[in-house]
PDB file of C-alpha atoms in Angstrom:
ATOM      1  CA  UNK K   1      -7.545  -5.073 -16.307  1.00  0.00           C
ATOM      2  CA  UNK K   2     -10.183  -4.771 -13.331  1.00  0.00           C
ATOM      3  CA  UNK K   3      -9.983  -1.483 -11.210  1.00  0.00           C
ATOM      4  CA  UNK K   4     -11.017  -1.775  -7.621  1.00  0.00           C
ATOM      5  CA  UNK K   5     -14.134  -0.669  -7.166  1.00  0.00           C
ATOM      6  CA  UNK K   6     -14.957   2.501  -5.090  1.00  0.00           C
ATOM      7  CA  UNK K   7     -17.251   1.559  -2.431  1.00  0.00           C
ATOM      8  CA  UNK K   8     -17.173   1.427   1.045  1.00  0.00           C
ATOM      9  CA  UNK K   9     -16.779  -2.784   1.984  1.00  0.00           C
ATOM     10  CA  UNK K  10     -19.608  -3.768   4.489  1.00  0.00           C
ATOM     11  CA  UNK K  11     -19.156  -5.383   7.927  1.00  0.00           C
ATOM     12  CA  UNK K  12     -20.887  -8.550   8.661  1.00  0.00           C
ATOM     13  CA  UNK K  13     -20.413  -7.421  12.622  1.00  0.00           C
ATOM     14  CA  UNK K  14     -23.575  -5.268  14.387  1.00  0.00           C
ATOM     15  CA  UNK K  15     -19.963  -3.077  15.971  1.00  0.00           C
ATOM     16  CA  UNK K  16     -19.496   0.118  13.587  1.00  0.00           C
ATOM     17  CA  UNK K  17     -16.371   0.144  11.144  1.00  0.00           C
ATOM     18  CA  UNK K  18     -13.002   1.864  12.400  1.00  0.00           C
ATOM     19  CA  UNK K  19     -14.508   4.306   9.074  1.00  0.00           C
ATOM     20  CA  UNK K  20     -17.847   4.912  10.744  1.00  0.00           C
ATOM     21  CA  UNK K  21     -16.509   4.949  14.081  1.00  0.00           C
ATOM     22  CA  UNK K  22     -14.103   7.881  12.409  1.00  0.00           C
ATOM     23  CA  UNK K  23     -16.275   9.218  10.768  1.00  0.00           C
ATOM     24  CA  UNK K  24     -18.554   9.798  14.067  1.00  0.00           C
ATOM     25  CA  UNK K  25     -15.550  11.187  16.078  1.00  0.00           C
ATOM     26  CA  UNK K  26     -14.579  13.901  13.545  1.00  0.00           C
ATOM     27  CA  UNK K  27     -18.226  14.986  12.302  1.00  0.00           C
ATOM     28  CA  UNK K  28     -18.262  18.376  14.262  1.00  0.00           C
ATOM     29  CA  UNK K  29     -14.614  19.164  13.472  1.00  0.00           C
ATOM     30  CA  UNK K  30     -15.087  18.417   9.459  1.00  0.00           C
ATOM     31  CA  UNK K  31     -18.377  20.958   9.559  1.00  0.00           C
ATOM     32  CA  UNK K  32     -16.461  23.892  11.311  1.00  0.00           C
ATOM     33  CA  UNK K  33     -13.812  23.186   8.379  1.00  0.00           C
ATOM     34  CA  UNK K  34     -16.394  22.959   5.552  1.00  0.00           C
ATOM     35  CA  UNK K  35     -18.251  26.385   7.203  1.00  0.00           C
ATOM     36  CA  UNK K  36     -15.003  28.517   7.393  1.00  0.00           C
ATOM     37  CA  UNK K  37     -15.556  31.902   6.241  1.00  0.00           C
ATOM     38  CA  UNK K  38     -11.942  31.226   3.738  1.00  0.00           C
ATOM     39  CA  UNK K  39     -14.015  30.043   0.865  1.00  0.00           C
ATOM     40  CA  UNK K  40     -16.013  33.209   0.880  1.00  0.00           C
ATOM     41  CA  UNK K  41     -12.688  35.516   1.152  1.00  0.00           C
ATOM     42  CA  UNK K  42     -10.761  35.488  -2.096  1.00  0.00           C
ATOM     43  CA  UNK K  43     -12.222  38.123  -3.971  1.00  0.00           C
ATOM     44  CA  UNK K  44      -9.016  40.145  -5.648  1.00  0.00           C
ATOM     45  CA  UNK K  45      -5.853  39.150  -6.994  1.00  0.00           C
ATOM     46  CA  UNK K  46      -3.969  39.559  -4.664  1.00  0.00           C
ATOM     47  CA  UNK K  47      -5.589  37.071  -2.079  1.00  0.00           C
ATOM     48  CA  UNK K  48      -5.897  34.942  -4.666  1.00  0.00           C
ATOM     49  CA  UNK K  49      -1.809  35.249  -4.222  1.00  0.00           C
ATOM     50  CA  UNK K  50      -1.512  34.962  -1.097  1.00  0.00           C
ATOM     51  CA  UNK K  51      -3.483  32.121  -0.537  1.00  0.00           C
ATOM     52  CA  UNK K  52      -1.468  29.982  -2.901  1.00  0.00           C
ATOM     53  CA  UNK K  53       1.846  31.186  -1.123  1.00  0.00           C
ATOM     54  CA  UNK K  54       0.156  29.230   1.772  1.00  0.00           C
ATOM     55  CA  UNK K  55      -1.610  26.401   0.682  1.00  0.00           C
ATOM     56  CA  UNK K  56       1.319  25.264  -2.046  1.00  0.00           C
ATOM     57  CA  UNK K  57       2.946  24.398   0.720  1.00  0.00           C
ATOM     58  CA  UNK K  58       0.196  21.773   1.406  1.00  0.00           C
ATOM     59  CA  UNK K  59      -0.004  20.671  -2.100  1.00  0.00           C
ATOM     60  CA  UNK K  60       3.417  19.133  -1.259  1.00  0.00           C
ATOM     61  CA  UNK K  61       3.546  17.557   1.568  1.00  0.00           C
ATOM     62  CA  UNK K  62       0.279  15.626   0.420  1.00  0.00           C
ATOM     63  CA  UNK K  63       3.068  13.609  -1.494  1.00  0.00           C
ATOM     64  CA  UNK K  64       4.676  12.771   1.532  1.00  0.00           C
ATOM     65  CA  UNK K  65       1.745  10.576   3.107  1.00  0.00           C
ATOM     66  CA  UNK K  66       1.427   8.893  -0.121  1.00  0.00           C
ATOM     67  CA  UNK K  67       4.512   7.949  -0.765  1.00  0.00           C
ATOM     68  CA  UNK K  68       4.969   6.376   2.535  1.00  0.00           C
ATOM     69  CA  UNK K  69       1.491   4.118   1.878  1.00  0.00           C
ATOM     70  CA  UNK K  70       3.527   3.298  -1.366  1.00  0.00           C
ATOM     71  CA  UNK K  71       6.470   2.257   0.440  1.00  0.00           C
ATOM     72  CA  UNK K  72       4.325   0.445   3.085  1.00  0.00           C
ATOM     73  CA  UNK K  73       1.505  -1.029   0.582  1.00  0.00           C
ATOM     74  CA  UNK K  74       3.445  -1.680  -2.823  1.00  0.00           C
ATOM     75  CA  UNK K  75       7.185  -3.530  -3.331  1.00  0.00           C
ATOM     76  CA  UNK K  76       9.395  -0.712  -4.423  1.00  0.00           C
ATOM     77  CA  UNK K  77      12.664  -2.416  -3.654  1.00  0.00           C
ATOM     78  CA  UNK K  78      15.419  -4.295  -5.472  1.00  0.00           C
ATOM     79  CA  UNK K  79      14.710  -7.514  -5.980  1.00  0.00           C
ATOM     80  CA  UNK K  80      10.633  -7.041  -6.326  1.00  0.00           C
ATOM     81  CA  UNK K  81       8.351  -9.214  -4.548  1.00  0.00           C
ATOM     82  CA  UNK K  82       4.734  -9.233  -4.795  1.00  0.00           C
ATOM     83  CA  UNK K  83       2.375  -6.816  -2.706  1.00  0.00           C
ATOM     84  CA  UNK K  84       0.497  -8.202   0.096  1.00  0.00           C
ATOM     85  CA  UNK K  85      -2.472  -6.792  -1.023  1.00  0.00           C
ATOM     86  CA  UNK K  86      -3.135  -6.237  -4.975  1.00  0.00           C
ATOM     87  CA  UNK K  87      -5.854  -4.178  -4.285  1.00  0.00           C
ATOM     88  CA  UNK K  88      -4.741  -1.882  -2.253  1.00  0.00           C
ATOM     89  CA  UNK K  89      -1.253  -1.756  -4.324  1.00  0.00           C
ATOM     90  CA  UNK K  90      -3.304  -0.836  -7.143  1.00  0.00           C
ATOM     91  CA  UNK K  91      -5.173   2.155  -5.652  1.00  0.00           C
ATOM     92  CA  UNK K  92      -2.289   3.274  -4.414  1.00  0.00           C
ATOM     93  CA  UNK K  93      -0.375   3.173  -7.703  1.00  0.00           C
ATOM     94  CA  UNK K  94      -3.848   4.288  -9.331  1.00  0.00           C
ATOM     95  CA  UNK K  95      -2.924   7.773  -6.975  1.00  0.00           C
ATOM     96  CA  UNK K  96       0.585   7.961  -7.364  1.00  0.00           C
ATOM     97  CA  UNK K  97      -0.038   7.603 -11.395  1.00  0.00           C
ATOM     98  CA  UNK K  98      -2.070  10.600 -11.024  1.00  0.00           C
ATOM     99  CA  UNK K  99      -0.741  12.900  -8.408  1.00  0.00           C
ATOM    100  CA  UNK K 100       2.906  12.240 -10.031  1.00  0.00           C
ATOM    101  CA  UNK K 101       2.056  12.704 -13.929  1.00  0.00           C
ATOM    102  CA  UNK K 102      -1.565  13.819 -14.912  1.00  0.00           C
ATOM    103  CA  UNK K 103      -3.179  15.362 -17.703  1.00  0.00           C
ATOM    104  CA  UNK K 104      -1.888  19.019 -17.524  1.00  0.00           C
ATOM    105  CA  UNK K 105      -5.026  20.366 -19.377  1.00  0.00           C
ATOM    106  CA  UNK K 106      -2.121  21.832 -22.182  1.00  0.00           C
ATOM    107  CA  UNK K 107      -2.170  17.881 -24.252  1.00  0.00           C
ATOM    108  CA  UNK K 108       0.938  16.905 -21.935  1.00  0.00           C
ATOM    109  CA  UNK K 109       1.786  15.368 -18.406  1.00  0.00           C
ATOM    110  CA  UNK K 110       2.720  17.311 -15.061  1.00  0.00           C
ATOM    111  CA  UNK K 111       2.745  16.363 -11.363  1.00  0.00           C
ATOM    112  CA  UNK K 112       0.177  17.998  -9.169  1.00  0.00           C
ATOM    113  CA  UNK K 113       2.929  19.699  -7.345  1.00  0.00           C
ATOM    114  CA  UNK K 114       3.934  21.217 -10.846  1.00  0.00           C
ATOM    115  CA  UNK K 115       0.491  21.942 -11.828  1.00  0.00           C
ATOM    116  CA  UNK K 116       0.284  24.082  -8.934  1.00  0.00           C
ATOM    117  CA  UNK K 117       3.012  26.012  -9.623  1.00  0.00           C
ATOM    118  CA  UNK K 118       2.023  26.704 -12.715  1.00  0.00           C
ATOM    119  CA  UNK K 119      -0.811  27.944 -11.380  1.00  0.00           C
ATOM    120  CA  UNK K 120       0.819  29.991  -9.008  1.00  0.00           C
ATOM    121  CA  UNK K 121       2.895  31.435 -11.828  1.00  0.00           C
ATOM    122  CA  UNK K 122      -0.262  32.469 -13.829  1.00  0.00           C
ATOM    123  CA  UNK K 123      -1.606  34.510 -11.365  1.00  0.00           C
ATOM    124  CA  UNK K 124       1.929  36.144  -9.858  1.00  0.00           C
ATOM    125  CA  UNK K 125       2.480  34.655  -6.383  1.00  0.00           C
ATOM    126  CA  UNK K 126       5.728  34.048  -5.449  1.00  0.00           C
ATOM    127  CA  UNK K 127       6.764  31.034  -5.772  1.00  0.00           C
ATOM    128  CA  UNK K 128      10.547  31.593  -4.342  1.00  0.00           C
ATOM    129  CA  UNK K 129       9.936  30.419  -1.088  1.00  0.00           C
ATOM    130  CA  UNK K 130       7.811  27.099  -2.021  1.00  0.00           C
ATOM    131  CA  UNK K 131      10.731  26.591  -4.128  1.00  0.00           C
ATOM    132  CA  UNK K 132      13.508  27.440  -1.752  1.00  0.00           C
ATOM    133  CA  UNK K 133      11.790  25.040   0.806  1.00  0.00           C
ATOM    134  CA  UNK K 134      12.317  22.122  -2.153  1.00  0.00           C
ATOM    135  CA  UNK K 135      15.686  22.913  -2.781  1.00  0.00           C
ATOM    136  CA  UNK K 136      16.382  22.173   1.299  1.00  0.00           C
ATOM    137  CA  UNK K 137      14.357  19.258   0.831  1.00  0.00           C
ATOM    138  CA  UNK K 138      16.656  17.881  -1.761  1.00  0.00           C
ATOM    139  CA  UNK K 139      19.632  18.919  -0.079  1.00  0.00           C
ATOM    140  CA  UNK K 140      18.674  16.727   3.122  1.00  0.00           C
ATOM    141  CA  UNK K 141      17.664  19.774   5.010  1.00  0.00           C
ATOM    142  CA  UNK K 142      16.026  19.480   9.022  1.00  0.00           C
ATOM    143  CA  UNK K 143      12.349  19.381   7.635  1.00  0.00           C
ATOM    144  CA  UNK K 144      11.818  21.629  10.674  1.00  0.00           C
ATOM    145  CA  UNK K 145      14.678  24.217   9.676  1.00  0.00           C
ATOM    146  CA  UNK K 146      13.675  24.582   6.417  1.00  0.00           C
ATOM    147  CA  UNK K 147      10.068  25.140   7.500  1.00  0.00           C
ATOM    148  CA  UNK K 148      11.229  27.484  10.283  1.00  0.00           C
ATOM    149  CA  UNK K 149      13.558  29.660   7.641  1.00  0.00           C
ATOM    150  CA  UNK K 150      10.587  29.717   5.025  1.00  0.00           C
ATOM    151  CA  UNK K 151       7.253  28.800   5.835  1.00  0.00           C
ATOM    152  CA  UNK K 152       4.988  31.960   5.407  1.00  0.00           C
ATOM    153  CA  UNK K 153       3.218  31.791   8.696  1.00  0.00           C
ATOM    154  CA  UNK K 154       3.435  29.820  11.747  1.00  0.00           C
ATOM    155  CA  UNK K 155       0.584  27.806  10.905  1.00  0.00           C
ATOM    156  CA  UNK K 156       2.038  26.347   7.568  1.00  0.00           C
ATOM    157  CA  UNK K 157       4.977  25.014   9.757  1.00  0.00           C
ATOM    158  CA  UNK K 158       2.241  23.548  12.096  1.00  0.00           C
ATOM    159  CA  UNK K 159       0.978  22.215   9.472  1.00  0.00           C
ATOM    160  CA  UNK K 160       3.582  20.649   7.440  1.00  0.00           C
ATOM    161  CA  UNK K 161       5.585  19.545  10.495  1.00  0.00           C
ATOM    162  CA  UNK K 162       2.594  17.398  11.471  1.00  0.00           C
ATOM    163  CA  UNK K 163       2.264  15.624   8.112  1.00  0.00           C
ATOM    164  CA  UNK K 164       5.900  15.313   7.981  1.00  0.00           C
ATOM    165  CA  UNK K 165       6.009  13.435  11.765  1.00  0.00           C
ATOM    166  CA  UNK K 166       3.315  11.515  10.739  1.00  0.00           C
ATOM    167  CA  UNK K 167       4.559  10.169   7.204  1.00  0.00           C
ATOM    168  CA  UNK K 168       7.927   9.694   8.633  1.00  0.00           C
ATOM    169  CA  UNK K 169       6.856   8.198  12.246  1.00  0.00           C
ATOM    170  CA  UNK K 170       3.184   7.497  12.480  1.00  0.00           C
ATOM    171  CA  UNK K 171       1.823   4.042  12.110  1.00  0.00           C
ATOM    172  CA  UNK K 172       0.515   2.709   8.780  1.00  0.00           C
ATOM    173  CA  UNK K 173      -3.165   2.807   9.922  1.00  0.00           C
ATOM    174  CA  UNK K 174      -2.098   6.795  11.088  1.00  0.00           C
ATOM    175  CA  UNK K 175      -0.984   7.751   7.990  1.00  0.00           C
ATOM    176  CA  UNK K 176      -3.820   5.951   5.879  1.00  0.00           C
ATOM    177  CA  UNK K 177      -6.402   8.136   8.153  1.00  0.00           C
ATOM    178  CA  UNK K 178      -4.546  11.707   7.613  1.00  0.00           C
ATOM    179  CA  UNK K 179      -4.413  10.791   4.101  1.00  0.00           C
ATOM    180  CA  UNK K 180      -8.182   9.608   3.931  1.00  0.00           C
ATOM    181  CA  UNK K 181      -9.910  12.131   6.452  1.00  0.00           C
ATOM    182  CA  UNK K 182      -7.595  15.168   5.871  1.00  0.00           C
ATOM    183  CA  UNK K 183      -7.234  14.950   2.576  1.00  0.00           C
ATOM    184  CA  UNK K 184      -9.107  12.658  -0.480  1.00  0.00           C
ATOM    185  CA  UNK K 185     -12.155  12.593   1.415  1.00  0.00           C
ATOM    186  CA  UNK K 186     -12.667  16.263   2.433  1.00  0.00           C
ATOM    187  CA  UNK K 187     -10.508  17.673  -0.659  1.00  0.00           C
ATOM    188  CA  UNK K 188     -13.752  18.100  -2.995  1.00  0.00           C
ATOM    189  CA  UNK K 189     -15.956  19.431  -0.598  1.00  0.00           C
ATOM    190  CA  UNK K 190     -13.324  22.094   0.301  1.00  0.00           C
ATOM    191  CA  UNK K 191     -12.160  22.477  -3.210  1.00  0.00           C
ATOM    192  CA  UNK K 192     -15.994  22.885  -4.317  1.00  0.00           C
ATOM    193  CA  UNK K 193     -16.453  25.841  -2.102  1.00  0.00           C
ATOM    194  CA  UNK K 194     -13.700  27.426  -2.765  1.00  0.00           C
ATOM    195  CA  UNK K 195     -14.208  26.995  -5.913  1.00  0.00           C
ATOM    196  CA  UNK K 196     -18.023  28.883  -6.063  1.00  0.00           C
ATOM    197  CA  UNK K 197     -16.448  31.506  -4.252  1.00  0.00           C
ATOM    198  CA  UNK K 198     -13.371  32.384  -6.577  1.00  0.00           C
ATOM    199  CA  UNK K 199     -16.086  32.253  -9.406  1.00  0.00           C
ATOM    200  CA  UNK K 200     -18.051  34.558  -8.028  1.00  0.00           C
ATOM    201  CA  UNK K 201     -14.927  37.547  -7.947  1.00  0.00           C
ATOM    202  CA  UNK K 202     -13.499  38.883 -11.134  1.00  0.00           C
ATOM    203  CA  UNK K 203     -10.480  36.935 -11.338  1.00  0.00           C
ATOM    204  CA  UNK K 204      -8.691  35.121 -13.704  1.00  0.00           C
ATOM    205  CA  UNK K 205      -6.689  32.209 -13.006  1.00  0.00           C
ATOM    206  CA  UNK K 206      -7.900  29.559 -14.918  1.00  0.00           C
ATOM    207  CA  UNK K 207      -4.945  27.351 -14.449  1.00  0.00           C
ATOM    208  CA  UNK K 208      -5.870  27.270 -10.834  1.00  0.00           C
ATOM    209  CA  UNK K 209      -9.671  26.416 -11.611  1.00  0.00           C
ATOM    210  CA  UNK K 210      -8.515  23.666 -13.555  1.00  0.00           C
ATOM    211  CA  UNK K 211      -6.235  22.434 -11.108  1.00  0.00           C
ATOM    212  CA  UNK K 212      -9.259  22.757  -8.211  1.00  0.00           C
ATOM    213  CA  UNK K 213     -11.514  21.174 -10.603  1.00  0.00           C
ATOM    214  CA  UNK K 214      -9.374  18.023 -10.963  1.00  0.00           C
ATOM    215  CA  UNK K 215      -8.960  17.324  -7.663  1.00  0.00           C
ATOM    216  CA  UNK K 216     -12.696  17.704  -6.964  1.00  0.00           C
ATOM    217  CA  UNK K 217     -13.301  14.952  -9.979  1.00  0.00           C
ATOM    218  CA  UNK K 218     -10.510  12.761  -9.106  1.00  0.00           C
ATOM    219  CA  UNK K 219     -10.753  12.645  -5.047  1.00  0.00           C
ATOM    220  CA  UNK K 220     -14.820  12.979  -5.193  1.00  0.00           C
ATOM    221  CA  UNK K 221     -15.439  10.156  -8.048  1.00  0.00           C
ATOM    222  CA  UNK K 222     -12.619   7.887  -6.999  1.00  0.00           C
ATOM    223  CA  UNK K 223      -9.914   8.312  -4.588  1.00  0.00           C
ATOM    224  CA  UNK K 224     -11.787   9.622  -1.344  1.00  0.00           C
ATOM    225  CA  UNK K 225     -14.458   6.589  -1.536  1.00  0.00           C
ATOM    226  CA  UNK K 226     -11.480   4.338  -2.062  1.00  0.00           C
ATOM    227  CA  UNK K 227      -9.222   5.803   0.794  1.00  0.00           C
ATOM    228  CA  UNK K 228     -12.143   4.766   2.914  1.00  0.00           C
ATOM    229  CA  UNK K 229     -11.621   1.074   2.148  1.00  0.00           C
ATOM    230  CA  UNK K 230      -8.085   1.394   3.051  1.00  0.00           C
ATOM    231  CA  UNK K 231      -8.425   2.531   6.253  1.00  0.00           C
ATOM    232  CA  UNK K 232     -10.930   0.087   6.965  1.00  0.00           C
ATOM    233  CA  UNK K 233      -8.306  -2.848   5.908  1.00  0.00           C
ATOM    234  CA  UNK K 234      -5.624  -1.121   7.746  1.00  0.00           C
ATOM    235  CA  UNK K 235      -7.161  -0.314  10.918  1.00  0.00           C
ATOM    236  CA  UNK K 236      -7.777  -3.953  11.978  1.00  0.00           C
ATOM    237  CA  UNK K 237      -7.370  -3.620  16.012  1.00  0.00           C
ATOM    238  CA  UNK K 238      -8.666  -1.223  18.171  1.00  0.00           C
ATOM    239  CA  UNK K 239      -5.337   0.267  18.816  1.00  0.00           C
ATOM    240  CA  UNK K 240      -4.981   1.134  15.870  1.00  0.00           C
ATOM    241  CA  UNK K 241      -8.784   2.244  14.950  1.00  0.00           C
ATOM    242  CA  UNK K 242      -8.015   4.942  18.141  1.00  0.00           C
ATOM    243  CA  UNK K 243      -4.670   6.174  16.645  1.00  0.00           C
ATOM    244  CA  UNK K 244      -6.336   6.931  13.630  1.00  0.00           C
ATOM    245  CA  UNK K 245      -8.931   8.849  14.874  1.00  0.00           C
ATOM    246  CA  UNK K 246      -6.384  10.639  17.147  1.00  0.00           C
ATOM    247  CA  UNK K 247      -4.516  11.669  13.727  1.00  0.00           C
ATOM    248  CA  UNK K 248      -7.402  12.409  11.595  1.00  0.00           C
ATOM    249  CA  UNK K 249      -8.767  14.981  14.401  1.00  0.00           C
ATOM    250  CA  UNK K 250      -5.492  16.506  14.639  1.00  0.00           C
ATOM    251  CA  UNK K 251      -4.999  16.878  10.837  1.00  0.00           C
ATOM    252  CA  UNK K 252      -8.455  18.411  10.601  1.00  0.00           C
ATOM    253  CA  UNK K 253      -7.847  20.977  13.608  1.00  0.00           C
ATOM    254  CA  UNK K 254      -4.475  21.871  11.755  1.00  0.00           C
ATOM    255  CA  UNK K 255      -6.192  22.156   8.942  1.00  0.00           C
ATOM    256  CA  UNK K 256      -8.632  24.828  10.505  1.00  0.00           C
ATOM    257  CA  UNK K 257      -5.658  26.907  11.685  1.00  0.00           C
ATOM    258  CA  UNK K 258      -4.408  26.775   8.852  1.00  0.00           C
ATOM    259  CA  UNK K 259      -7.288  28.612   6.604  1.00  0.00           C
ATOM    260  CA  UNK K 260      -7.034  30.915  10.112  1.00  0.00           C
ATOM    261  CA  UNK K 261      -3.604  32.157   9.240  1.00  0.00           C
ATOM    262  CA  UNK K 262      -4.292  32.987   5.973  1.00  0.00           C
ATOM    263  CA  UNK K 263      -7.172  34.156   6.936  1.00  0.00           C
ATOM    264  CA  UNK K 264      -5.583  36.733   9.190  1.00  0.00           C
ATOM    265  CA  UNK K 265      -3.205  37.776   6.161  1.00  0.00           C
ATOM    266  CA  UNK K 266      -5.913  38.084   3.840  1.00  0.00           C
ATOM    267  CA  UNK K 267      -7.455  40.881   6.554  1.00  0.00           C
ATOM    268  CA  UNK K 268      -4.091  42.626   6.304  1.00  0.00           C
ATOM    269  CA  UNK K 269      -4.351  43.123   2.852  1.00  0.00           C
ATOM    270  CA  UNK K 270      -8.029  45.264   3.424  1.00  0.00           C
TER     271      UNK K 270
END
């Protein structure tokens, strides 16, 4: 079986892609992410903890955007009927395979989500209200409320409420761009400094390296150059190529807030 091939598709047209034109729009936002002091910060246990408490919540609301591309790029309804596009079903599926049931580095399977909670679990950070917030979730809780009773900062609600208006509401070619710009394709280089930081403190969480180490394999090898092809095939009129950069721009700002509210709790801790 052939797997779609991870480059970027080229443009026959002198005009830029919607990617490059993206790309161009968000290049001084994406450095002031990449440079935020964050990486540098985790040096102890117990902001080590205290970041997870934050970012878990981001962990699972990445599962939101991708299951709406699923619904919107692959048949998942009774009677089946084929995709539109194979190749973009399969990447998508390709994803969902992974982020759903991957290799849990123990010779079994486990979701991301689950993998981080693990994680969380290894190192002691409370996983109550992450859990809490899933329970509302599954009880058909106001996204909102539930954020509002048990987010752990204000920007974590920011945060989450903006993926969650955007994989409920936003256009396809939105949701492909969040997914792309705020997440596969900026994941590793995030998750890569992050990663030389923790290494360079004395703790030990290797169930969270592992889990950082993944997602820097899987999203820099494969699923970041790939998102970039879908947003090329789904942002095929200017109105959409301008929503999209609209979204990606405000997932990366939200983004930046939210390393600044953990930030600020990681000061409170000193």
């Amino acid at each position: 079986m052939t797997t779609l091939s991870p480059t970027t598709p080229s443009f026959t047209s002198s005009e830029p892609s919607p990617v490059e034109l993206i790309q161009s729009s968000i290049a001084d936002l994406r450095h002031r992410l990449l440079s935020h002091p964050i990486y540098d910060r985790i040096e102890t246990l117990a902001q080590l903890q205290v970041f997870m408490q934050h970012h878990g919540f981001a962990v699972l609301d990445f599962m939101w955007l991708l299951k709406r591309l699923q619904r919107e790029l692959c048949c998942v309804e009774v009677p089946w009927v084929p995709a539109t596009n194979p190749e973009l079903s399969r990447f998508i599926n390709e994803i969902v395979l992974a982020e759903e049931s991957d290799v849990d580095g123990d010779g079994s399977f486990a979701s991301h989500f689950e993998l981080y909670l693990r994680a969380m679990r290894d190192v002691g950070s409370d996983v109550t209200p992450l859990l809490s917030f899933v329970d509302r979730l599954q009880n058909r809780a106001v996204v909102a409320d539930a954020l509002a009773e048990l987010a752990p900062s204000g920007t974590v609600q920011d945060f989450v409420g903006f993926t969650f208006d955007i994989a409920s509401k936003g256009l396809t070619a939105e949701v492909a761009s969040v997914f792309c710009f705020g997440r596969e394709e900026i994941i590793p280089e995030m998750f890569k400094r992050l990663l030389n930081g923790f290494q360079e403190s004395a703790i030990s969480a290797p169930r969270f390296a592992y889990y950082v180490r993944r997602h820097i394999e899987l999203d820099g090898d494969q699923h970041g150059p790939l998102a970039l092809r879908l947003v090329n095939s789904l942002c095929d009129s200017d109105e959409k190529t301008s929503a999209a950069i609209a979204a990606a721009h405000r997932a990366i700002e939200l983004r930046i807030q939210l390393w600044d509210g953990v930030l600020q709790k990681l000061d409170s801790l000193c």
